Amino acid sequence: MPEINLIAAKKQMIEQQLVSRGILDEGVLRAMSSVPRERFVDKAMERHAYEDGPLPIGKGQTISQPYVVALMTEALDLTGNEKILEVGTGSGYQTAILAELAHTVYTVERLESLLERAKKILKELGYTNVLYKIFNGSLGWNENAPYDGIIVTAGAPGIPEPLIEQLVEGGRLIIPIGNRFGQELIKIKKTGGRLRERTLGSVKFVSLIGEHGWSD
Ligand code: SAH
């Protein structure tokens, strides 16, 4: 098999999958240029790390498509001071992008083996602003609430009420809502006790499991 140049592949991903589709936030582009996505997939998958789609990470879960990671991160409008809750750590790739751009990332995953692997890689890469928890994240992570932003990286049947409660006034929730086969990515802004909703596009995520999600 010919060697693949991951640096060139990453550069191409930034241009062809992100910039050309309208991702313009410089912070997001910088973070996606600096985080080595290949570290978050199995060795055998490395050569596919910058391809335009999700990849399997074991336990029936996937690392999200680069464009979707960028779109969700951009929608959080990060300035560097935020406290962010991520539901569904998975590979830890989205966690790394958030850790580059926010003050602190609280990440929750229900599958221990995935969380342990993500934690190990994120530590090796030097991220010290991430806190981890094994938990049903459809309930949020109440002890550290409220959050400036919450990002759910698994598809839900509806908006989990605890997540709205755990947002600050002015906070943003990014979540895929739909059925088990396809969802709309929704951005919800909590303002003046009201929720403003905007649709960012169609997506296909693995299921959010648990109370406020789907049954296993
Ligand atoms: N952002 C991750 C996406 C991983 S897939 C990445 O790019 O790697 C979604 C993850 O959500 C899976 O790891 C799955 O185990 C997890 N998940 C599903 N339901 C959950 C729940 N209720 N609480 C926490 N994690 C959940």
PDB file of C-alpha atoms and ligand atoms in Angstrom:
ATOM      1  CA  MET A   1       0.000   0.000   0.000  1.00  0.00           C
ATOM      2  CA  PRO A   2       1.471   3.407  -0.866  1.00  0.00           C
ATOM      3  CA  GLU A   3       2.234   5.699   2.056  1.00  0.00           C
ATOM      4  CA  ILE A   4      -0.323   8.440   2.436  1.00  0.00           C
ATOM      5  CA  ASN A   5       0.847  11.937   3.255  1.00  0.00           C
ATOM      6  CA  LEU A   6      -1.339  12.859   6.222  1.00  0.00           C
ATOM      7  CA  ILE A   7      -0.190  16.477   6.288  1.00  0.00           C
ATOM      8  CA  ALA A   8      -1.281  16.956   2.682  1.00  0.00           C
ATOM      9  CA  ALA A   9      -4.511  15.047   3.344  1.00  0.00           C
ATOM     10  CA  LYS A  10      -5.283  17.318   6.288  1.00  0.00           C
ATOM     11  CA  LYS A  11      -4.618  20.453   4.250  1.00  0.00           C
ATOM     12  CA  GLN A  12      -6.929  19.138   1.558  1.00  0.00           C
ATOM     13  CA  MET A  13      -9.616  18.369   4.143  1.00  0.00           C
ATOM     14  CA  ILE A  14      -9.484  21.975   5.377  1.00  0.00           C
ATOM     15  CA  GLU A  15      -9.840  23.411   1.876  1.00  0.00           C
ATOM     16  CA  GLN A  16     -12.181  20.962   0.175  1.00  0.00           C
ATOM     17  CA  GLN A  17     -14.425  19.825   3.023  1.00  0.00           C
ATOM     18  CA  LEU A  18     -14.509  22.886   5.283  1.00  0.00           C
ATOM     19  CA  VAL A  19     -13.685  26.202   3.579  1.00  0.00           C
ATOM     20  CA  SER A  20     -15.442  25.354   0.328  1.00  0.00           C
ATOM     21  CA  ARG A  21     -18.599  24.421   2.275  1.00  0.00           C
ATOM     22  CA  GLY A  22     -18.668  27.665   4.188  1.00  0.00           C
ATOM     23  CA  ILE A  23     -16.714  27.055   7.412  1.00  0.00           C
ATOM     24  CA  LEU A  24     -14.976  30.412   7.810  1.00  0.00           C
ATOM     25  CA  ASP A  25     -14.339  30.742  11.566  1.00  0.00           C
ATOM     26  CA  GLU A  26     -10.576  31.123  11.810  1.00  0.00           C
ATOM     27  CA  GLY A  27     -10.383  29.525  15.229  1.00  0.00           C
ATOM     28  CA  VAL A  28     -12.209  26.426  14.017  1.00  0.00           C
ATOM     29  CA  LEU A  29      -9.986  26.156  10.929  1.00  0.00           C
ATOM     30  CA  ARG A  30      -6.870  26.630  13.060  1.00  0.00           C
ATOM     31  CA  ALA A  31      -7.964  23.963  15.565  1.00  0.00           C
ATOM     32  CA  MET A  32      -8.822  21.512  12.799  1.00  0.00           C
ATOM     33  CA  SER A  33      -5.430  22.184  11.198  1.00  0.00           C
ATOM     34  CA  SER A  34      -3.561  21.504  14.405  1.00  0.00           C
ATOM     35  CA  VAL A  35      -5.337  18.469  15.919  1.00  0.00           C
ATOM     36  CA  PRO A  36      -3.988  15.170  14.489  1.00  0.00           C
ATOM     37  CA  ARG A  37      -7.212  13.311  13.636  1.00  0.00           C
ATOM     38  CA  GLU A  38      -5.232  10.155  12.836  1.00  0.00           C
ATOM     39  CA  ARG A  39      -4.459   9.754  16.555  1.00  0.00           C
ATOM     40  CA  PHE A  40      -8.160   9.245  17.301  1.00  0.00           C
ATOM     41  CA  VAL A  41      -8.684   6.263  14.979  1.00  0.00           C
ATOM     42  CA  ASP A  42      -7.168   2.777  14.921  1.00  0.00           C
ATOM     43  CA  LYS A  43      -3.772   2.369  13.298  1.00  0.00           C
ATOM     44  CA  ALA A  44      -5.404   0.494  10.395  1.00  0.00           C
ATOM     45  CA  MET A  45      -7.725   3.466   9.774  1.00  0.00           C
ATOM     46  CA  GLU A  46      -5.019   6.133   9.884  1.00  0.00           C
ATOM     47  CA  ARG A  47      -4.806   6.502   6.136  1.00  0.00           C
ATOM     48  CA  HIS A  48      -8.535   7.320   6.046  1.00  0.00           C
ATOM     49  CA  ALA A  49      -8.357   9.885   8.859  1.00  0.00           C
ATOM     50  CA  TYR A  50      -8.961  12.942   6.659  1.00  0.00           C
ATOM     51  CA  GLU A  51     -11.590  11.443   4.389  1.00  0.00           C
ATOM     52  CA  ASP A  52     -14.987  13.086   4.047  1.00  0.00           C
ATOM     53  CA  GLY A  53     -17.052  10.889   6.381  1.00  0.00           C
ATOM     54  CA  PRO A  54     -17.377   9.234   9.771  1.00  0.00           C
ATOM     55  CA  LEU A  55     -15.164   6.230  10.664  1.00  0.00           C
ATOM     56  CA  PRO A  56     -15.777   3.319  13.028  1.00  0.00           C
ATOM     57  CA  ILE A  57     -14.144   3.572  16.475  1.00  0.00           C
ATOM     58  CA  GLY A  58     -15.433   0.293  17.941  1.00  0.00           C
ATOM     59  CA  LYS A  59     -18.501  -0.622  20.044  1.00  0.00           C
ATOM     60  CA  GLY A  60     -20.733   0.333  17.096  1.00  0.00           C
ATOM     61  CA  GLN A  61     -19.774   4.024  17.466  1.00  0.00           C
ATOM     62  CA  THR A  62     -18.133   6.435  15.030  1.00  0.00           C
ATOM     63  CA  ILE A  63     -15.819   9.430  14.923  1.00  0.00           C
ATOM     64  CA  SER A  64     -17.868  12.216  13.321  1.00  0.00           C
ATOM     65  CA  GLN A  65     -17.221  13.505   9.794  1.00  0.00           C
ATOM     66  CA  PRO A  66     -14.745  16.440   9.866  1.00  0.00           C
ATOM     67  CA  TYR A  67     -17.281  18.839   8.319  1.00  0.00           C
ATOM     68  CA  VAL A  68     -19.869  18.022  10.997  1.00  0.00           C
ATOM     69  CA  VAL A  69     -17.299  18.548  13.780  1.00  0.00           C
ATOM     70  CA  ALA A  70     -16.434  21.940  12.255  1.00  0.00           C
ATOM     71  CA  LEU A  71     -20.090  22.931  11.756  1.00  0.00           C
ATOM     72  CA  MET A  72     -21.053  22.044  15.339  1.00  0.00           C
ATOM     73  CA  THR A  73     -18.005  23.782  16.792  1.00  0.00           C
ATOM     74  CA  GLU A  74     -18.544  26.916  14.724  1.00  0.00           C
ATOM     75  CA  ALA A  75     -22.172  27.058  15.929  1.00  0.00           C
ATOM     76  CA  LEU A  76     -20.967  27.353  19.545  1.00  0.00           C
ATOM     77  CA  ASP A  77     -19.417  30.794  18.763  1.00  0.00           C
ATOM     78  CA  LEU A  78     -16.400  30.184  21.011  1.00  0.00           C
ATOM     79  CA  THR A  79     -14.172  33.044  22.164  1.00  0.00           C
ATOM     80  CA  GLY A  80     -11.898  31.135  24.544  1.00  0.00           C
ATOM     81  CA  ASN A  81     -13.616  31.809  27.874  1.00  0.00           C
ATOM     82  CA  GLU A  82     -16.365  29.216  27.697  1.00  0.00           C
ATOM     83  CA  LYS A  83     -17.267  26.279  29.837  1.00  0.00           C
ATOM     84  CA  ILE A  84     -18.540  23.585  27.470  1.00  0.00           C
ATOM     85  CA  LEU A  85     -20.331  20.298  28.075  1.00  0.00           C
ATOM     86  CA  GLU A  86     -19.873  17.595  25.444  1.00  0.00           C
ATOM     87  CA  VAL A  87     -22.246  14.619  25.526  1.00  0.00           C
ATOM     88  CA  GLY A  88     -20.727  11.591  23.741  1.00  0.00           C
ATOM     89  CA  THR A  89     -16.922  11.696  23.992  1.00  0.00           C
ATOM     90  CA  GLY A  90     -16.493   8.808  21.542  1.00  0.00           C
ATOM     91  CA  SER A  91     -13.016   9.005  20.046  1.00  0.00           C
ATOM     92  CA  GLY A  92     -12.225  12.308  21.790  1.00  0.00           C
ATOM     93  CA  TYR A  93     -11.563  14.135  18.499  1.00  0.00           C
ATOM     94  CA  GLN A  94     -14.389  16.648  18.925  1.00  0.00           C
ATOM     95  CA  THR A  95     -13.250  17.039  22.553  1.00  0.00           C
ATOM     96  CA  ALA A  96      -9.765  18.059  21.356  1.00  0.00           C
ATOM     97  CA  ILE A  97     -11.181  20.648  18.956  1.00  0.00           C
ATOM     98  CA  LEU A  98     -13.285  22.093  21.784  1.00  0.00           C
ATOM     99  CA  ALA A  99     -10.319  22.042  24.180  1.00  0.00           C
ATOM    100  CA  GLU A 100      -8.354  24.139  21.659  1.00  0.00           C
ATOM    101  CA  LEU A 101     -11.063  26.811  21.541  1.00  0.00           C
ATOM    102  CA  ALA A 102     -12.848  26.896  24.909  1.00  0.00           C
ATOM    103  CA  HIS A 103     -11.661  27.436  28.481  1.00  0.00           C
ATOM    104  CA  THR A 104     -12.816  24.095  29.912  1.00  0.00           C
ATOM    105  CA  VAL A 105     -14.485  21.055  28.379  1.00  0.00           C
ATOM    106  CA  TYR A 106     -16.603  18.689  30.468  1.00  0.00           C
ATOM    107  CA  THR A 107     -17.077  15.511  28.474  1.00  0.00           C
ATOM    108  CA  VAL A 108     -19.466  12.665  29.272  1.00  0.00           C
ATOM    109  CA  GLU A 109     -19.494   9.192  27.688  1.00  0.00           C
ATOM    110  CA  ARG A 110     -21.567   6.123  28.583  1.00  0.00           C
ATOM    111  CA  LEU A 111     -19.064   3.515  27.343  1.00  0.00           C
ATOM    112  CA  GLU A 112     -16.100   3.194  29.661  1.00  0.00           C
ATOM    113  CA  SER A 113     -13.669   1.644  27.156  1.00  0.00           C
ATOM    114  CA  LEU A 114     -14.181   4.535  24.722  1.00  0.00           C
ATOM    115  CA  LEU A 115     -13.802   7.152  27.442  1.00  0.00           C
ATOM    116  CA  GLU A 116     -10.599   5.571  28.752  1.00  0.00           C
ATOM    117  CA  ARG A 117      -9.065   5.469  25.283  1.00  0.00           C
ATOM    118  CA  ALA A 118     -10.077   9.065  24.510  1.00  0.00           C
ATOM    119  CA  LYS A 119      -8.710  10.244  27.859  1.00  0.00           C
ATOM    120  CA  LYS A 120      -5.365   8.562  27.248  1.00  0.00           C
ATOM    121  CA  ILE A 121      -4.936  10.156  23.812  1.00  0.00           C
ATOM    122  CA  LEU A 122      -6.064  13.601  24.964  1.00  0.00           C
ATOM    123  CA  LYS A 123      -3.585  13.428  27.857  1.00  0.00           C
ATOM    124  CA  GLU A 124      -0.785  12.340  25.530  1.00  0.00           C
ATOM    125  CA  LEU A 125      -1.582  15.300  23.298  1.00  0.00           C
ATOM    126  CA  GLY A 126      -1.271  17.587  26.327  1.00  0.00           C
ATOM    127  CA  TYR A 127      -4.855  18.738  26.917  1.00  0.00           C
ATOM    128  CA  THR A 128      -5.201  19.716  30.573  1.00  0.00           C
ATOM    129  CA  ASN A 129      -8.504  21.596  30.323  1.00  0.00           C
ATOM    130  CA  VAL A 130     -10.757  18.538  29.896  1.00  0.00           C
ATOM    131  CA  LEU A 131     -12.766  16.807  32.646  1.00  0.00           C
ATOM    132  CA  TYR A 132     -14.183  13.333  32.057  1.00  0.00           C
ATOM    133  CA  LYS A 133     -17.148  11.387  33.363  1.00  0.00           C
ATOM    134  CA  ILE A 134     -18.780   8.025  32.692  1.00  0.00           C
ATOM    135  CA  PHE A 135     -22.458   8.842  32.782  1.00  0.00           C
ATOM    136  CA  ASN A 136     -25.732   9.019  30.905  1.00  0.00           C
ATOM    137  CA  GLY A 137     -25.114  12.409  29.349  1.00  0.00           C
ATOM    138  CA  SER A 138     -28.734  12.912  28.315  1.00  0.00           C
ATOM    139  CA  LEU A 139     -29.028  14.065  31.927  1.00  0.00           C
ATOM    140  CA  GLY A 140     -26.117  16.485  31.464  1.00  0.00           C
ATOM    141  CA  TRP A 141     -23.517  16.914  34.213  1.00  0.00           C
ATOM    142  CA  ASN A 142     -25.350  18.875  36.842  1.00  0.00           C
ATOM    143  CA  GLU A 143     -22.520  19.411  39.355  1.00  0.00           C
ATOM    144  CA  ASN A 144     -20.634  21.769  37.037  1.00  0.00           C
ATOM    145  CA  ALA A 145     -23.614  23.520  35.449  1.00  0.00           C
ATOM    146  CA  PRO A 146     -24.355  26.013  34.064  1.00  0.00           C
ATOM    147  CA  TYR A 147     -22.486  25.771  30.759  1.00  0.00           C
ATOM    148  CA  ASP A 148     -21.972  28.419  28.088  1.00  0.00           C
ATOM    149  CA  GLY A 149     -22.420  25.775  25.451  1.00  0.00           C
ATOM    150  CA  ILE A 150     -23.549  22.151  25.228  1.00  0.00           C
ATOM    151  CA  ILE A 151     -22.823  19.907  22.268  1.00  0.00           C
ATOM    152  CA  VAL A 152     -24.473  16.505  21.858  1.00  0.00           C
ATOM    153  CA  THR A 153     -22.690  14.207  19.418  1.00  0.00           C
ATOM    154  CA  ALA A 154     -25.390  11.511  19.272  1.00  0.00           C
ATOM    155  CA  GLY A 155     -28.889  11.724  17.798  1.00  0.00           C
ATOM    156  CA  ALA A 156     -31.834  12.305  20.162  1.00  0.00           C
ATOM    157  CA  PRO A 157     -35.608  11.948  19.705  1.00  0.00           C
ATOM    158  CA  GLY A 158     -36.182  15.365  21.310  1.00  0.00           C
ATOM    159  CA  ILE A 159     -34.471  18.086  23.300  1.00  0.00           C
ATOM    160  CA  PRO A 160     -33.404  16.711  26.701  1.00  0.00           C
ATOM    161  CA  GLU A 161     -34.855  19.095  29.278  1.00  0.00           C
ATOM    162  CA  PRO A 162     -31.895  18.775  31.727  1.00  0.00           C
ATOM    163  CA  LEU A 163     -29.578  20.160  29.038  1.00  0.00           C
ATOM    164  CA  ILE A 164     -31.687  23.305  28.655  1.00  0.00           C
ATOM    165  CA  GLU A 165     -31.712  23.711  32.430  1.00  0.00           C
ATOM    166  CA  GLN A 166     -27.913  23.418  32.538  1.00  0.00           C
ATOM    167  CA  LEU A 167     -27.329  26.241  30.011  1.00  0.00           C
ATOM    168  CA  VAL A 168     -26.498  29.813  31.075  1.00  0.00           C
ATOM    169  CA  GLU A 169     -28.695  32.643  29.897  1.00  0.00           C
ATOM    170  CA  GLY A 170     -27.443  33.281  26.350  1.00  0.00           C
ATOM    171  CA  GLY A 171     -26.026  29.749  26.154  1.00  0.00           C
ATOM    172  CA  ARG A 172     -26.077  27.537  23.039  1.00  0.00           C
ATOM    173  CA  LEU A 173     -27.101  23.894  22.671  1.00  0.00           C
ATOM    174  CA  ILE A 174     -26.127  22.058  19.481  1.00  0.00           C
ATOM    175  CA  ILE A 175     -27.937  18.744  19.072  1.00  0.00           C
ATOM    176  CA  PRO A 176     -29.054  16.367  16.299  1.00  0.00           C
ATOM    177  CA  ILE A 177     -32.808  15.711  16.642  1.00  0.00           C
ATOM    178  CA  GLY A 178     -34.738  13.153  14.627  1.00  0.00           C
ATOM    179  CA  ASN A 179     -35.152   9.395  14.381  1.00  0.00           C
ATOM    180  CA  ARG A 180     -32.549   6.629  14.651  1.00  0.00           C
ATOM    181  CA  PHE A 181     -31.617   6.867  10.969  1.00  0.00           C
ATOM    182  CA  GLY A 182     -31.343  10.586  10.352  1.00  0.00           C
ATOM    183  CA  GLN A 183     -31.576  13.903  12.155  1.00  0.00           C
ATOM    184  CA  GLU A 184     -31.578  17.662  11.744  1.00  0.00           C
ATOM    185  CA  LEU A 185     -28.764  19.479  13.476  1.00  0.00           C
ATOM    186  CA  ILE A 186     -30.403  22.105  15.688  1.00  0.00           C
ATOM    187  CA  LYS A 187     -28.882  25.139  17.377  1.00  0.00           C
ATOM    188  CA  ILE A 188     -30.869  26.357  20.359  1.00  0.00           C
ATOM    189  CA  LYS A 189     -30.138  29.651  22.053  1.00  0.00           C
ATOM    190  CA  LYS A 190     -31.545  30.306  25.516  1.00  0.00           C
ATOM    191  CA  THR A 191     -32.476  33.984  25.742  1.00  0.00           C
ATOM    192  CA  GLY A 192     -34.764  35.746  28.167  1.00  0.00           C
ATOM    193  CA  GLY A 193     -36.205  32.445  29.340  1.00  0.00           C
ATOM    194  CA  ARG A 194     -37.109  31.636  25.737  1.00  0.00           C
ATOM    195  CA  LEU A 195     -35.564  29.225  23.267  1.00  0.00           C
ATOM    196  CA  ARG A 196     -34.601  30.315  19.781  1.00  0.00           C
ATOM    197  CA  GLU A 197     -34.092  27.451  17.358  1.00  0.00           C
ATOM    198  CA  ARG A 198     -32.226  27.299  14.086  1.00  0.00           C
ATOM    199  CA  THR A 199     -31.599  24.323  11.801  1.00  0.00           C
ATOM    200  CA  LEU A 200     -28.045  23.830  10.553  1.00  0.00           C
ATOM    201  CA  GLY A 201     -28.615  20.913   8.169  1.00  0.00           C
ATOM    202  CA  SER A 202     -29.285  17.191   7.886  1.00  0.00           C
ATOM    203  CA  VAL A 203     -26.979  14.754   9.641  1.00  0.00           C
ATOM    204  CA  LYS A 204     -26.717  11.088  10.541  1.00  0.00           C
ATOM    205  CA  PHE A 205     -25.502  10.315  14.042  1.00  0.00           C
ATOM    206  CA  VAL A 206     -25.428   7.182  16.184  1.00  0.00           C
ATOM    207  CA  SER A 207     -28.166   7.148  18.819  1.00  0.00           C
ATOM    208  CA  LEU A 208     -28.149   8.948  22.139  1.00  0.00           C
ATOM    209  CA  ILE A 209     -28.982   6.180  24.593  1.00  0.00           C
ATOM    210  CA  GLY A 210     -30.815   6.521  27.880  1.00  0.00           C
ATOM    211  CA  GLU A 211     -33.412   8.660  29.564  1.00  0.00           C
ATOM    212  CA  HIS A 212     -34.152  11.595  27.188  1.00  0.00           C
ATOM    213  CA  GLY A 213     -32.623   9.465  24.420  1.00  0.00           C
ATOM    214  CA  TRP A 214     -33.371   6.059  22.843  1.00  0.00           C
ATOM    215  CA  SER A 215     -33.516   2.683  24.580  1.00  0.00           C
ATOM    216  CA  ASP A 216     -30.423   0.504  24.196  1.00  0.00           C
TER     217      ASP A 216
HETATM  218  N1  SAH B   1     -17.822  13.274  18.939  1.00  0.00           N
HETATM  219  C1  SAH B   1     -17.555  11.873  18.896  1.00  0.00           C
HETATM  220  C2  SAH B   1     -18.781  11.139  18.430  1.00  0.00           C
HETATM  221  C3  SAH B   1     -18.831   9.770  18.942  1.00  0.00           C
HETATM  222  S1  SAH B   1     -20.302   8.874  18.516  1.00  0.00           S
HETATM  223  C4  SAH B   1     -16.400  11.620  17.941  1.00  0.00           C
HETATM  224  O1  SAH B   1     -16.285  12.347  16.953  1.00  0.00           O
HETATM  225  O2  SAH B   1     -15.644  10.683  18.164  1.00  0.00           O
HETATM  226  C5  SAH B   1     -21.362   9.268  19.852  1.00  0.00           C
HETATM  227  C6  SAH B   1     -20.939   8.819  21.209  1.00  0.00           C
HETATM  228  O3  SAH B   1     -22.016   9.114  22.107  1.00  0.00           O
HETATM  229  C7  SAH B   1     -20.666   7.331  21.346  1.00  0.00           C
HETATM  230  O4  SAH B   1     -19.387   7.140  21.853  1.00  0.00           O
HETATM  231  C8  SAH B   1     -21.736   6.853  22.332  1.00  0.00           C
HETATM  232  O5  SAH B   1     -21.300   5.819  23.191  1.00  0.00           O
HETATM  233  C9  SAH B   1     -22.040   8.112  23.100  1.00  0.00           C
HETATM  234  N2  SAH B   1     -23.331   8.148  23.772  1.00  0.00           N
HETATM  235  C10 SAH B   1     -24.531   7.711  23.328  1.00  0.00           C
HETATM  236  N3  SAH B   1     -25.487   7.961  24.237  1.00  0.00           N
HETATM  237  C11 SAH B   1     -24.883   8.570  25.295  1.00  0.00           C
HETATM  238  C12 SAH B   1     -25.340   9.066  26.541  1.00  0.00           C
HETATM  239  N4  SAH B   1     -26.613   9.014  26.898  1.00  0.00           N
HETATM  240  N5  SAH B   1     -24.433   9.625  27.372  1.00  0.00           N
HETATM  241  C13 SAH B   1     -23.123   9.703  27.029  1.00  0.00           C
HETATM  242  N6  SAH B   1     -22.637   9.253  25.863  1.00  0.00           N
HETATM  243  C14 SAH B   1     -23.506   8.693  24.996  1.00  0.00           C
END
